[in-house]
């Protein structure tokens, strides 16, 4: 029921890092607002526990248990600012839509169980060639796509994201954009890439494999395009980062699909490691950006509009230069973590040599160019716009300073010395039977 | 009756080492929650406990790359 493989371990590292950074970023929020800090830390740890179980679960039961532990803790965290209507709305929307998605996921799992007679992913991969009811297999697969699609916020299941991200407290938003997304990707990859492989000569399994590859490729194209175009028109930094997070889910899916079409197990593992590394670089960059958004935001995240950042470039150089670096990394500038992450996830899709996947990579590259508009816009606003209102430099607690320092170093470190981590993420386990049944 | 029950019960392969990082994170959450019950209105202690718990879980996860437990919870 529990797998011990590079997929689990690499995603667990990402999830632990995200939790630790969120705790550091939250120090500014905890100091400013009277939130129950102990409860918040406990919820964050339970959410991390759930997400780690999602990454390690090799069985539908474990994945669902992990998902629910993660989701329930996150619903509460989104609404922790009890007197703020936006925070309440965020928690309620996330809860209702999240429950729908969980229902789709559970129903999909039940149908797959009906078709194969097992909830174990390794067993499913074996039995998929001769399913009891091929129709159930296909409908179950479609429902799993919907359920996971909601959790990773892919188009057209992304509509909850901007409102929830805007209303939740900024450190929680940073956590939601990096942690639960990574956990959902880990399970999504395990179920589809490992559980629904291509089986030569098997009609239903072959059709299922072809269908999910095509469906996810189309969803990835839509996710990148809708995410980036919607981000352009935003005037609120948190909403812009929410749409940016949607587009980044699309980029990560390029590597995911690359893993699905890999011809060999080694190629598949390299593509999975690329997605894990991409989500690590995204977590580093995004949490750094949200640390600054939390800092600038003041009580109840009042200052989150683009105009609130007008002309702060030379008034608060540490904040402005760090945020500029994070924007450049999200854009994918060379020498930053974001660049290496994107190169790694695009490569397996290009190497597949199919027209669909090559088109997918072209769309991803065009979308990267589109995203330059809104990432650079924030830099322009900070350095080239005049400020008409007073600017009070926010007090930076030690925890936030540490988080910003770690993420700034991380952006350069993963941008220049990524090799050792990529090697670690692709390293096979020493025991042949590491993948539990 | 007892014999029937014993025959149907199978002993699962409970390999706790395989889920140690997850258990450490959950245990840290419980400790933080209990500490907050007895000492409310604090910030730094639960922050420190949480970070220590996550550091231990991170170390355990990294150490699993070298020695992977073969199977667990079958």
Tab-separated table of C-alpha atoms in Angstrom:
chain	number	residue	atom	x	y	z
A	1	UNK	CA	0.000	0.000	0.000
A	2	UNK	CA	2.988	2.272	0.538
A	3	UNK	CA	5.574	2.756	-2.188
A	4	UNK	CA	9.193	3.569	-1.506
A	5	UNK	CA	10.488	4.826	-4.803
A	6	UNK	CA	12.086	8.022	-6.177
A	7	UNK	CA	8.618	9.387	-7.034
A	8	UNK	CA	7.547	9.236	-3.386
A	9	UNK	CA	10.843	10.431	-1.906
A	10	UNK	CA	11.408	13.335	-4.294
A	11	UNK	CA	7.873	14.662	-3.828
A	12	UNK	CA	8.140	14.177	-0.039
A	13	UNK	CA	11.231	16.397	-0.021
A	14	UNK	CA	9.256	19.062	-1.920
A	15	UNK	CA	6.343	18.811	0.542
A	16	UNK	CA	8.538	19.024	3.659
A	17	UNK	CA	10.358	22.029	2.202
A	18	UNK	CA	7.046	23.752	1.405
A	19	UNK	CA	5.766	23.208	4.958
A	20	UNK	CA	8.965	24.513	6.562
A	21	UNK	CA	9.017	27.625	4.369
A	22	UNK	CA	5.328	28.282	5.028
A	23	UNK	CA	5.965	28.215	8.777
A	24	UNK	CA	8.771	30.752	8.373
A	25	UNK	CA	6.686	32.979	6.067
A	26	UNK	CA	3.756	32.817	8.503
A	27	UNK	CA	5.736	34.530	11.273
A	28	UNK	CA	4.866	37.947	9.818
A	29	UNK	CA	1.187	37.064	9.648
A	30	UNK	CA	1.187	35.571	13.146
A	31	UNK	CA	2.783	38.715	14.578
A	32	UNK	CA	0.380	41.073	12.810
A	33	UNK	CA	-2.945	39.336	13.298
A	34	UNK	CA	-4.346	37.536	16.268
A	35	UNK	CA	-4.595	34.070	14.784
A	36	UNK	CA	-4.413	30.902	16.879
A	37	UNK	CA	-0.826	30.043	15.937
A	38	UNK	CA	-0.727	26.641	17.606
A	39	UNK	CA	-3.847	25.503	15.749
A	40	UNK	CA	-2.449	26.865	12.510
A	41	UNK	CA	0.860	25.027	12.887
A	42	UNK	CA	-0.935	21.785	13.804
A	43	UNK	CA	-3.230	22.114	10.750
A	44	UNK	CA	-0.257	22.803	8.500
A	45	UNK	CA	1.541	19.709	9.794
A	46	UNK	CA	-1.565	17.534	9.353
A	47	UNK	CA	-1.953	18.873	5.813
A	48	UNK	CA	1.698	17.994	5.161
A	49	UNK	CA	1.144	14.529	6.627
A	50	UNK	CA	-1.822	14.029	4.259
A	51	UNK	CA	0.111	15.271	1.266
A	52	UNK	CA	3.069	12.988	2.070
A	53	UNK	CA	0.652	10.052	2.239
A	54	UNK	CA	-0.714	11.038	-1.167
A	55	UNK	CA	2.821	10.930	-2.569
A	56	UNK	CA	3.592	7.575	-0.975
A	57	UNK	CA	0.251	5.834	-1.491
A	58	UNK	CA	0.409	2.952	-3.934
A	59	UNK	CA	-3.218	2.140	-3.284
A	60	UNK	CA	-6.395	4.126	-3.931
A	61	UNK	CA	-7.371	3.833	-0.261
A	62	UNK	CA	-4.150	5.448	0.980
A	63	UNK	CA	-4.316	8.149	-1.706
A	64	UNK	CA	-7.888	9.030	-0.739
A	65	UNK	CA	-7.074	9.057	2.993
A	66	UNK	CA	-4.125	11.348	2.347
A	67	UNK	CA	-6.227	13.590	0.113
A	68	UNK	CA	-8.960	14.022	2.708
A	69	UNK	CA	-6.488	14.701	5.545
A	70	UNK	CA	-4.812	17.310	3.360
A	71	UNK	CA	-8.044	18.865	2.099
A	72	UNK	CA	-9.853	19.200	5.433
A	73	UNK	CA	-6.837	20.865	7.065
A	74	UNK	CA	-6.459	23.219	4.087
A	75	UNK	CA	-10.162	24.213	4.073
A	76	UNK	CA	-9.801	25.309	7.689
A	77	UNK	CA	-6.534	27.155	7.058
A	78	UNK	CA	-8.106	29.110	4.182
A	79	UNK	CA	-10.751	30.423	6.585
A	80	UNK	CA	-8.517	31.074	9.601
A	81	UNK	CA	-9.089	34.830	9.375
A	82	UNK	CA	-12.553	34.420	10.848
A	83	UNK	CA	-13.648	38.075	10.784
A	84	UNK	CA	-12.659	38.593	7.135
A	85	UNK	CA	-15.468	37.937	4.637
A	86	UNK	CA	-13.071	37.169	1.784
A	87	UNK	CA	-11.325	34.534	3.874
A	88	UNK	CA	-14.687	32.974	4.790
A	89	UNK	CA	-15.741	32.976	1.130
A	90	UNK	CA	-12.435	31.408	0.175
A	91	UNK	CA	-12.817	28.573	2.694
A	92	UNK	CA	-16.453	27.915	1.766
A	93	UNK	CA	-15.752	27.864	-2.001
A	94	UNK	CA	-12.764	25.616	-1.521
A	95	UNK	CA	-14.763	23.277	0.717
A	96	UNK	CA	-17.776	22.947	-1.611
A	97	UNK	CA	-15.830	22.581	-4.844
A	98	UNK	CA	-13.190	20.417	-3.162
A	99	UNK	CA	-15.899	18.071	-1.903
A	100	UNK	CA	-17.296	17.729	-5.422
A	101	UNK	CA	-13.831	16.898	-6.722
A	102	UNK	CA	-13.263	14.348	-3.952
A	103	UNK	CA	-16.588	12.723	-4.874
A	104	UNK	CA	-15.553	12.464	-8.535
A	105	UNK	CA	-12.234	10.996	-7.491
A	106	UNK	CA	-13.817	8.440	-5.179
A	107	UNK	CA	-16.382	7.416	-7.769
A	108	UNK	CA	-13.616	7.035	-10.343
A	109	UNK	CA	-11.638	4.860	-7.935
A	110	UNK	CA	-14.725	2.707	-7.312
A	111	UNK	CA	-15.252	2.203	-11.049
A	112	UNK	CA	-11.602	1.286	-11.592
A	113	UNK	CA	-11.962	-1.210	-8.737
A	114	UNK	CA	-15.054	-2.596	-10.462
A	115	UNK	CA	-13.145	-2.973	-13.719
A	116	UNK	CA	-9.951	-4.494	-12.363
A	117	UNK	CA	-10.903	-5.977	-8.979
A	118	UNK	CA	-8.106	-4.175	-7.139
A	119	UNK	CA	-7.346	-0.825	-5.539
A	120	UNK	CA	-3.605	-1.464	-5.624
A	121	UNK	CA	-1.948	0.530	-8.415
A	122	UNK	CA	0.690	-2.118	-9.194
A	123	UNK	CA	-2.073	-4.753	-9.428
A	124	UNK	CA	-4.209	-2.471	-11.586
A	125	UNK	CA	-1.284	-2.019	-14.010
A	126	UNK	CA	-1.158	-5.827	-14.382
A	127	UNK	CA	-4.922	-6.422	-14.621
A	128	UNK	CA	-5.649	-3.532	-16.963
A	129	UNK	CA	-4.886	-5.728	-19.997
A	130	UNK	CA	-7.856	-7.971	-19.197
A	131	UNK	CA	-10.439	-5.821	-17.403
A	132	UNK	CA	-13.744	-7.258	-16.194
A	133	UNK	CA	-15.716	-4.379	-17.671
A	134	UNK	CA	-13.754	-2.223	-20.178
A	135	UNK	CA	-16.436	0.489	-20.100
A	136	UNK	CA	-15.979	1.008	-16.371
A	137	UNK	CA	-12.241	1.389	-16.883
A	138	UNK	CA	-12.731	4.267	-19.318
A	139	UNK	CA	-15.432	6.051	-17.293
A	140	UNK	CA	-13.401	5.574	-14.094
A	141	UNK	CA	-10.314	7.005	-15.802
A	142	UNK	CA	-12.308	10.049	-16.956
A	143	UNK	CA	-13.601	10.652	-13.419
A	144	UNK	CA	-10.094	10.437	-12.003
A	145	UNK	CA	-8.967	13.044	-14.540
A	146	UNK	CA	-11.739	15.367	-13.308
A	147	UNK	CA	-10.911	14.781	-9.630
A	148	UNK	CA	-7.163	15.220	-9.988
A	149	UNK	CA	-7.688	18.035	-12.501
A	150	UNK	CA	-9.489	20.007	-9.816
A	151	UNK	CA	-6.778	19.383	-7.243
A	152	UNK	CA	-3.943	20.540	-9.523
A	153	UNK	CA	-6.140	23.370	-10.922
A	154	UNK	CA	-6.097	22.548	-14.621
A	155	UNK	CA	-8.505	24.136	-17.090
A	156	UNK	CA	-11.509	23.655	-17.126
A	157	UNK	CA	-11.466	22.661	-13.423
A	158	UNK	CA	-9.576	25.771	-12.294
A	159	UNK	CA	-12.407	28.234	-11.595
A	160	UNK	CA	-12.069	27.963	-7.814
A	161	UNK	CA	-8.412	28.983	-7.796
A	162	UNK	CA	-8.393	32.819	-8.132
A	163	UNK	CA	-11.096	33.486	-5.514
A	164	UNK	CA	-9.705	30.950	-3.054
A	165	UNK	CA	-6.120	32.166	-3.457
A	166	UNK	CA	-7.143	35.820	-3.164
A	167	UNK	CA	-9.276	35.326	-0.055
A	168	UNK	CA	-7.001	32.993	1.900
A	169	UNK	CA	-4.253	34.552	4.039
A	170	UNK	CA	-1.118	35.046	1.892
A	171	UNK	CA	1.099	32.410	3.621
A	172	UNK	CA	-1.727	29.863	3.259
A	173	UNK	CA	-2.100	30.813	-0.412
A	174	UNK	CA	1.628	30.227	-0.910
A	175	UNK	CA	1.256	26.820	0.734
A	176	UNK	CA	-1.811	25.896	-1.357
A	177	UNK	CA	-0.081	26.877	-4.592
A	178	UNK	CA	2.946	24.700	-3.880
A	179	UNK	CA	2.143	21.887	-1.408
A	180	UNK	CA	-1.270	20.395	-2.253
A	181	UNK	CA	-0.511	20.900	-5.943
A	182	UNK	CA	2.702	18.864	-5.658
A	183	UNK	CA	0.913	16.146	-3.669
A	184	UNK	CA	-1.889	15.949	-6.224
A	185	UNK	CA	0.666	15.725	-9.046
A	186	UNK	CA	2.457	12.871	-7.246
A	187	UNK	CA	-0.769	10.820	-7.004
A	188	UNK	CA	-1.924	11.866	-10.480
A	189	UNK	CA	1.385	10.634	-11.959
A	190	UNK	CA	1.383	7.418	-9.942
A	191	UNK	CA	-2.181	6.508	-10.923
A	192	UNK	CA	-1.920	7.358	-14.612
A	193	UNK	CA	1.723	6.783	-15.565
A	194	UNK	CA	2.297	3.695	-13.390
A	195	UNK	CA	-1.291	2.411	-13.051
A	196	UNK	CA	-2.514	2.961	-16.627
A	197	UNK	CA	0.503	2.135	-18.802
A	198	UNK	CA	0.463	1.315	-22.496
A	199	UNK	CA	-0.172	-2.423	-22.912
A	200	UNK	CA	0.591	-3.796	-26.380
A	201	UNK	CA	-2.303	-5.764	-27.871
A	202	UNK	CA	-4.814	-4.864	-25.131
A	203	UNK	CA	-7.744	-2.979	-26.665
A	204	UNK	CA	-9.277	-1.305	-23.597
A	205	UNK	CA	-5.946	-0.522	-21.933
A	206	UNK	CA	-4.550	0.827	-25.208
A	207	UNK	CA	-7.601	3.015	-25.734
A	208	UNK	CA	-7.437	4.246	-22.124
A	209	UNK	CA	-3.734	5.128	-22.498
A	210	UNK	CA	-4.266	6.954	-25.779
A	211	UNK	CA	-7.309	8.777	-24.390
A	212	UNK	CA	-5.643	10.041	-21.224
A	213	UNK	CA	-2.532	11.180	-23.084
A	214	UNK	CA	-4.649	13.132	-25.597
A	215	UNK	CA	-7.023	14.529	-22.961
A	216	UNK	CA	-4.206	15.689	-20.706
A	217	UNK	CA	-2.282	17.207	-23.634
A	218	UNK	CA	-5.337	19.280	-24.610
A	219	UNK	CA	-5.940	20.206	-20.956
A	220	UNK	CA	-2.287	21.245	-20.558
A	221	UNK	CA	-2.490	23.525	-23.628
A	222	UNK	CA	-5.707	25.116	-22.340
A	223	UNK	CA	-4.308	25.425	-18.807
A	224	UNK	CA	-1.190	27.293	-19.930
A	225	UNK	CA	-3.078	29.557	-22.317
A	226	UNK	CA	-6.059	30.414	-20.102
A	227	UNK	CA	-3.803	30.843	-17.037
A	228	UNK	CA	-1.418	33.237	-18.779
A	229	UNK	CA	-4.021	35.276	-20.658
A	230	UNK	CA	-6.146	35.672	-17.530
A	231	UNK	CA	-3.087	36.704	-15.494
A	232	UNK	CA	-2.396	39.560	-17.917
A	233	UNK	CA	-5.621	41.394	-17.044
A	234	UNK	CA	-5.307	41.120	-13.247
A	235	UNK	CA	-4.684	44.158	-11.080
A	236	UNK	CA	-4.302	42.217	-7.848
A	237	UNK	CA	-0.929	40.557	-7.245
A	238	UNK	CA	-2.437	37.552	-5.441
A	239	UNK	CA	-4.895	36.919	-8.272
A	240	UNK	CA	-2.075	37.305	-10.787
A	241	UNK	CA	-0.042	34.707	-8.865
A	242	UNK	CA	-3.134	32.461	-8.741
A	243	UNK	CA	-3.458	32.498	-12.540
A	244	UNK	CA	0.301	32.095	-12.791
A	245	UNK	CA	-0.059	28.985	-10.608
A	246	UNK	CA	-2.665	27.638	-13.040
A	247	UNK	CA	-0.299	28.146	-15.974
A	248	UNK	CA	2.538	26.459	-14.071
A	249	UNK	CA	0.321	23.410	-13.537
A	250	UNK	CA	0.124	23.301	-17.341
A	251	UNK	CA	3.928	23.391	-17.689
A	252	UNK	CA	4.281	20.585	-15.114
A	253	UNK	CA	1.756	18.537	-17.078
A	254	UNK	CA	4.053	18.651	-20.128
A	255	UNK	CA	6.607	16.589	-18.183
A	256	UNK	CA	3.855	14.360	-16.800
A	257	UNK	CA	2.632	13.539	-20.310
A	258	UNK	CA	6.272	13.004	-21.342
A	259	UNK	CA	6.474	10.347	-18.601
A	260	UNK	CA	3.283	8.755	-19.924
A	261	UNK	CA	4.640	8.311	-23.454
A	262	UNK	CA	8.193	7.274	-22.463
A	263	UNK	CA	9.283	4.098	-24.236
A	264	UNK	CA	11.408	2.724	-21.374
A	265	UNK	CA	11.135	2.659	-17.587
A	266	UNK	CA	14.339	4.726	-17.339
A	267	UNK	CA	12.841	7.388	-19.617
A	268	UNK	CA	9.665	7.372	-17.542
A	269	UNK	CA	11.613	7.798	-14.285
A	270	UNK	CA	13.647	10.673	-15.723
A	271	UNK	CA	10.437	12.459	-16.802
A	272	UNK	CA	8.843	11.921	-13.359
A	273	UNK	CA	12.014	13.283	-11.706
A	274	UNK	CA	11.779	16.306	-14.021
A	275	UNK	CA	8.229	17.040	-12.812
A	276	UNK	CA	9.316	16.674	-9.149
A	277	UNK	CA	12.260	18.997	-9.753
A	278	UNK	CA	10.032	21.476	-11.575
A	279	UNK	CA	7.629	21.565	-8.635
A	280	UNK	CA	10.579	22.031	-6.253
A	281	UNK	CA	11.818	25.040	-8.235
A	282	UNK	CA	8.268	26.384	-8.439
A	283	UNK	CA	7.867	25.965	-4.671
A	284	UNK	CA	11.125	27.801	-3.962
A	285	UNK	CA	10.186	30.708	-6.227
A	286	UNK	CA	6.521	30.920	-5.370
A	287	UNK	CA	7.019	30.773	-1.600
A	288	UNK	CA	9.599	33.542	-1.882
A	289	UNK	CA	7.101	35.656	-3.828
A	290	UNK	CA	4.354	34.984	-1.289
A	291	UNK	CA	6.737	35.855	1.583
A	292	UNK	CA	7.021	39.324	0.066
A	293	UNK	CA	3.306	39.585	-0.714
A	294	UNK	CA	2.603	38.709	2.966
A	295	UNK	CA	5.108	41.304	4.119
A	296	UNK	CA	3.784	44.105	1.910
A	297	UNK	CA	0.134	43.121	2.392
A	298	UNK	CA	-0.242	44.464	5.951
A	299	UNK	CA	-3.178	43.437	8.138
A	300	UNK	CA	-5.929	41.469	6.292
A	301	UNK	CA	-3.833	41.610	3.086
A	302	UNK	CA	-4.991	45.173	2.371
A	303	UNK	CA	-2.077	46.094	0.104
A	304	UNK	CA	-2.159	43.472	-2.643
A	305	UNK	CA	-3.054	45.602	-5.680
A	306	UNK	CA	-0.407	46.366	-8.317
A	307	UNK	CA	-0.653	50.083	-7.460
A	308	UNK	CA	0.357	49.284	-3.876
A	309	UNK	CA	3.769	48.301	-5.283
A	310	UNK	CA	4.197	51.587	-7.198
A	311	UNK	CA	7.689	53.020	-6.818
A	312	UNK	CA	8.842	50.856	-3.917
A	313	UNK	CA	11.912	49.724	-5.899
A	314	UNK	CA	14.444	52.114	-4.420
A	315	UNK	CA	12.555	52.752	-1.177
A	316	UNK	CA	12.735	49.077	-0.122
A	317	UNK	CA	15.453	47.603	-2.340
A	318	UNK	CA	15.682	44.210	-0.579
A	319	UNK	CA	11.980	43.558	-1.047
A	320	UNK	CA	11.875	44.876	-4.614
A	321	UNK	CA	14.991	43.107	-5.877
A	322	UNK	CA	13.981	39.809	-4.275
A	323	UNK	CA	10.485	39.995	-5.754
A	324	UNK	CA	11.966	40.874	-9.160
A	325	UNK	CA	14.212	37.819	-8.944
A	326	UNK	CA	11.226	35.596	-8.137
A	327	UNK	CA	9.266	37.038	-11.074
A	328	UNK	CA	12.192	36.367	-13.416
A	329	UNK	CA	12.454	32.803	-12.122
A	330	UNK	CA	8.710	32.228	-12.620
A	331	UNK	CA	9.184	33.559	-16.150
A	332	UNK	CA	12.016	31.071	-16.713
A	333	UNK	CA	15.044	33.331	-17.178
A	334	UNK	CA	18.374	31.509	-17.624
A	335	UNK	CA	20.500	31.131	-14.460
A	336	UNK	CA	17.347	30.924	-12.341
A	337	UNK	CA	15.655	27.774	-11.007
A	338	UNK	CA	12.596	28.325	-13.209
A	339	UNK	CA	14.657	28.012	-16.392
A	340	UNK	CA	16.171	24.627	-15.535
A	341	UNK	CA	12.758	23.391	-14.350
A	342	UNK	CA	11.108	24.285	-17.638
A	343	UNK	CA	13.900	22.809	-19.772
A	344	UNK	CA	13.661	19.533	-17.844
A	345	UNK	CA	9.883	19.153	-18.196
A	346	UNK	CA	9.833	20.088	-21.886
A	347	UNK	CA	12.586	17.636	-22.849
A	348	UNK	CA	10.757	14.296	-22.365
A	349	UNK	CA	7.792	15.578	-24.366
A	350	UNK	CA	10.067	16.693	-27.219
A	351	UNK	CA	11.980	13.403	-27.176
A	352	UNK	CA	8.726	11.471	-27.658
A	353	UNK	CA	8.711	12.718	-31.245
A	354	UNK	CA	4.930	12.810	-31.668
A	355	UNK	CA	3.134	15.696	-33.390
A	356	UNK	CA	0.798	16.223	-30.417
A	357	UNK	CA	3.593	16.493	-27.867
A	358	UNK	CA	5.773	18.677	-30.081
A	359	UNK	CA	2.774	21.014	-30.484
A	360	UNK	CA	2.367	20.941	-26.710
A	361	UNK	CA	5.952	22.089	-26.187
A	362	UNK	CA	5.539	24.844	-28.809
A	363	UNK	CA	2.401	26.067	-27.003
A	364	UNK	CA	4.334	25.988	-23.700
A	365	UNK	CA	7.164	28.074	-25.152
A	366	UNK	CA	4.725	30.610	-26.672
A	367	UNK	CA	2.971	30.815	-23.306
A	368	UNK	CA	6.287	31.465	-21.553
A	369	UNK	CA	6.714	34.463	-23.860
A	370	UNK	CA	3.160	35.659	-23.060
A	371	UNK	CA	3.820	35.385	-19.318
A	372	UNK	CA	6.709	37.859	-19.644
A	373	UNK	CA	4.099	40.644	-19.850
A	374	UNK	CA	2.652	40.270	-16.381
A	375	UNK	CA	5.818	39.161	-14.585
A	376	UNK	CA	7.789	42.100	-15.990
A	377	UNK	CA	4.847	44.413	-15.329
A	378	UNK	CA	5.334	43.994	-11.587
A	379	UNK	CA	9.037	44.844	-11.931
A	380	UNK	CA	8.167	47.924	-14.021
A	381	UNK	CA	5.576	48.993	-11.433
A	382	UNK	CA	8.110	48.724	-8.600
A	383	UNK	CA	10.995	50.501	-10.296
A	384	UNK	CA	9.527	52.843	-12.916
A	385	UNK	CA	6.221	54.112	-11.494
A	386	UNK	CA	5.984	57.094	-9.186
A	387	UNK	CA	4.467	56.581	-5.795
A	388	UNK	CA	1.721	59.051	-4.913
A	389	UNK	CA	0.967	57.749	-1.420
A	390	UNK	CA	3.196	57.330	1.616
A	391	UNK	CA	5.260	54.182	1.865
A	392	UNK	CA	5.939	52.740	5.278
A	393	UNK	CA	8.616	50.097	4.991
A	394	UNK	CA	7.200	46.900	6.556
A	395	UNK	CA	9.022	45.462	9.548
A	396	UNK	CA	10.648	42.190	8.551
A	397	UNK	CA	10.556	39.456	11.220
A	398	UNK	CA	13.495	37.041	11.416
A	399	UNK	CA	11.407	34.145	10.058
A	400	UNK	CA	10.432	36.013	6.898
A	401	UNK	CA	13.974	37.291	6.414
A	402	UNK	CA	15.211	33.686	6.685
A	403	UNK	CA	12.546	32.491	4.206
A	404	UNK	CA	13.458	35.206	1.681
A	405	UNK	CA	17.187	34.476	2.071
A	406	UNK	CA	16.679	30.722	1.614
A	407	UNK	CA	14.444	31.183	-1.433
A	408	UNK	CA	16.774	33.748	-3.077
A	409	UNK	CA	19.724	31.376	-2.595
A	410	UNK	CA	17.513	28.496	-3.784
A	411	UNK	CA	16.590	30.302	-7.016
A	412	UNK	CA	20.292	30.719	-7.908
A	413	UNK	CA	21.379	27.348	-6.509
A	414	UNK	CA	18.812	25.334	-8.475
A	415	UNK	CA	19.444	27.529	-11.496
A	416	UNK	CA	23.179	26.818	-11.544
A	417	UNK	CA	23.871	23.650	-9.542
A	418	UNK	CA	20.784	21.568	-10.271
A	419	UNK	CA	22.702	18.439	-11.329
A	420	UNK	CA	23.077	16.816	-7.918
A	421	UNK	CA	19.352	17.101	-7.160
A	422	UNK	CA	18.293	15.850	-10.580
A	423	UNK	CA	20.670	12.904	-10.141
A	424	UNK	CA	19.189	12.194	-6.708
A	425	UNK	CA	15.619	12.378	-7.988
A	426	UNK	CA	16.370	9.902	-10.791
A	427	UNK	CA	18.494	7.519	-8.693
A	428	UNK	CA	16.854	4.070	-8.615
A	429	UNK	CA	16.230	2.440	-5.243
A	430	UNK	CA	18.847	-0.101	-4.154
A	431	UNK	CA	16.338	-2.859	-3.396
A	432	UNK	CA	14.671	-4.391	-6.425
A	433	UNK	CA	11.359	-4.840	-4.629
A	434	UNK	CA	11.241	-1.273	-3.357
A	435	UNK	CA	7.936	-0.723	-5.103
A	436	UNK	CA	5.533	-2.325	-2.684
A	437	UNK	CA	2.687	-4.352	-3.977
B	1	UNK	CA	-16.022	-18.792	16.790
B	2	UNK	CA	-12.569	-17.665	17.914
B	3	UNK	CA	-10.935	-20.147	15.584
B	4	UNK	CA	-12.873	-18.791	12.628
B	5	UNK	CA	-11.907	-15.242	13.505
B	6	UNK	CA	-8.257	-16.153	13.849
B	7	UNK	CA	-8.302	-17.945	10.523
B	8	UNK	CA	-9.772	-14.975	8.664
B	9	UNK	CA	-7.424	-12.429	10.223
B	10	UNK	CA	-4.238	-12.008	8.248
B	11	UNK	CA	-1.231	-10.300	9.725
B	12	UNK	CA	-0.323	-7.382	7.474
B	13	UNK	CA	3.297	-6.657	6.733
B	14	UNK	CA	3.541	-3.670	9.041
B	15	UNK	CA	6.851	-2.034	8.247
B	16	UNK	CA	6.819	1.140	10.299
B	17	UNK	CA	10.203	2.225	8.967
B	18	UNK	CA	8.567	2.803	5.576
B	19	UNK	CA	6.185	5.419	6.954
B	20	UNK	CA	8.514	6.953	9.540
B	21	UNK	CA	8.740	10.432	7.923
B	22	UNK	CA	4.928	10.672	7.723
B	23	UNK	CA	4.602	9.469	11.328
B	24	UNK	CA	7.114	12.050	12.549
B	25	UNK	CA	5.159	14.842	10.830
B	26	UNK	CA	1.846	13.622	12.295
B	27	UNK	CA	3.361	13.207	15.766
B	28	UNK	CA	4.810	16.722	15.593
B	29	UNK	CA	1.332	18.013	14.701
B	30	UNK	CA	-0.144	16.279	17.745
B	31	UNK	CA	2.603	17.620	20.047
B	32	UNK	CA	2.053	21.154	18.712
B	33	UNK	CA	-1.711	20.848	19.214
B	34	UNK	CA	-1.315	19.570	22.792
B	35	UNK	CA	1.271	22.222	23.664
B	36	UNK	CA	-1.071	24.917	22.362
B	37	UNK	CA	-3.858	23.617	24.588
B	38	UNK	CA	-1.771	24.047	27.744
B	39	UNK	CA	0.261	27.104	26.708
B	40	UNK	CA	-1.927	29.229	24.424
B	41	UNK	CA	-1.000	32.656	23.009
B	42	UNK	CA	2.561	31.757	22.142
B	43	UNK	CA	4.249	31.824	18.745
B	44	UNK	CA	7.865	30.848	18.900
B	45	UNK	CA	7.655	27.488	20.667
B	46	UNK	CA	5.234	25.856	18.214
B	47	UNK	CA	7.218	27.360	15.329
B	48	UNK	CA	10.394	25.762	16.694
B	49	UNK	CA	8.730	22.381	17.399
B	50	UNK	CA	7.193	22.328	13.898
B	51	UNK	CA	10.498	23.161	12.204
B	52	UNK	CA	12.388	20.541	14.237
B	53	UNK	CA	9.768	17.892	13.366
B	54	UNK	CA	9.958	18.757	9.676
B	55	UNK	CA	13.778	18.708	9.773
B	56	UNK	CA	13.703	15.185	11.274
B	57	UNK	CA	11.149	14.055	8.667
B	58	UNK	CA	13.337	15.553	5.917
B	59	UNK	CA	16.414	13.778	7.243
B	60	UNK	CA	14.538	10.451	7.423
B	61	UNK	CA	13.240	10.895	3.882
B	62	UNK	CA	16.707	11.663	2.541
B	63	UNK	CA	18.176	8.674	4.392
B	64	UNK	CA	15.588	6.367	2.764
B	65	UNK	CA	17.280	6.904	-0.589
B	66	UNK	CA	20.198	4.799	0.591
B	67	UNK	CA	18.332	1.962	2.240
B	68	UNK	CA	14.855	1.364	0.953
B	69	UNK	CA	12.555	-0.880	2.959
B	70	UNK	CA	11.496	-3.683	0.628
B	71	UNK	CA	7.739	-3.785	1.121
B	72	UNK	CA	5.218	-2.380	3.546
B	73	UNK	CA	1.581	-2.535	4.523
B	74	UNK	CA	0.647	-5.277	2.085
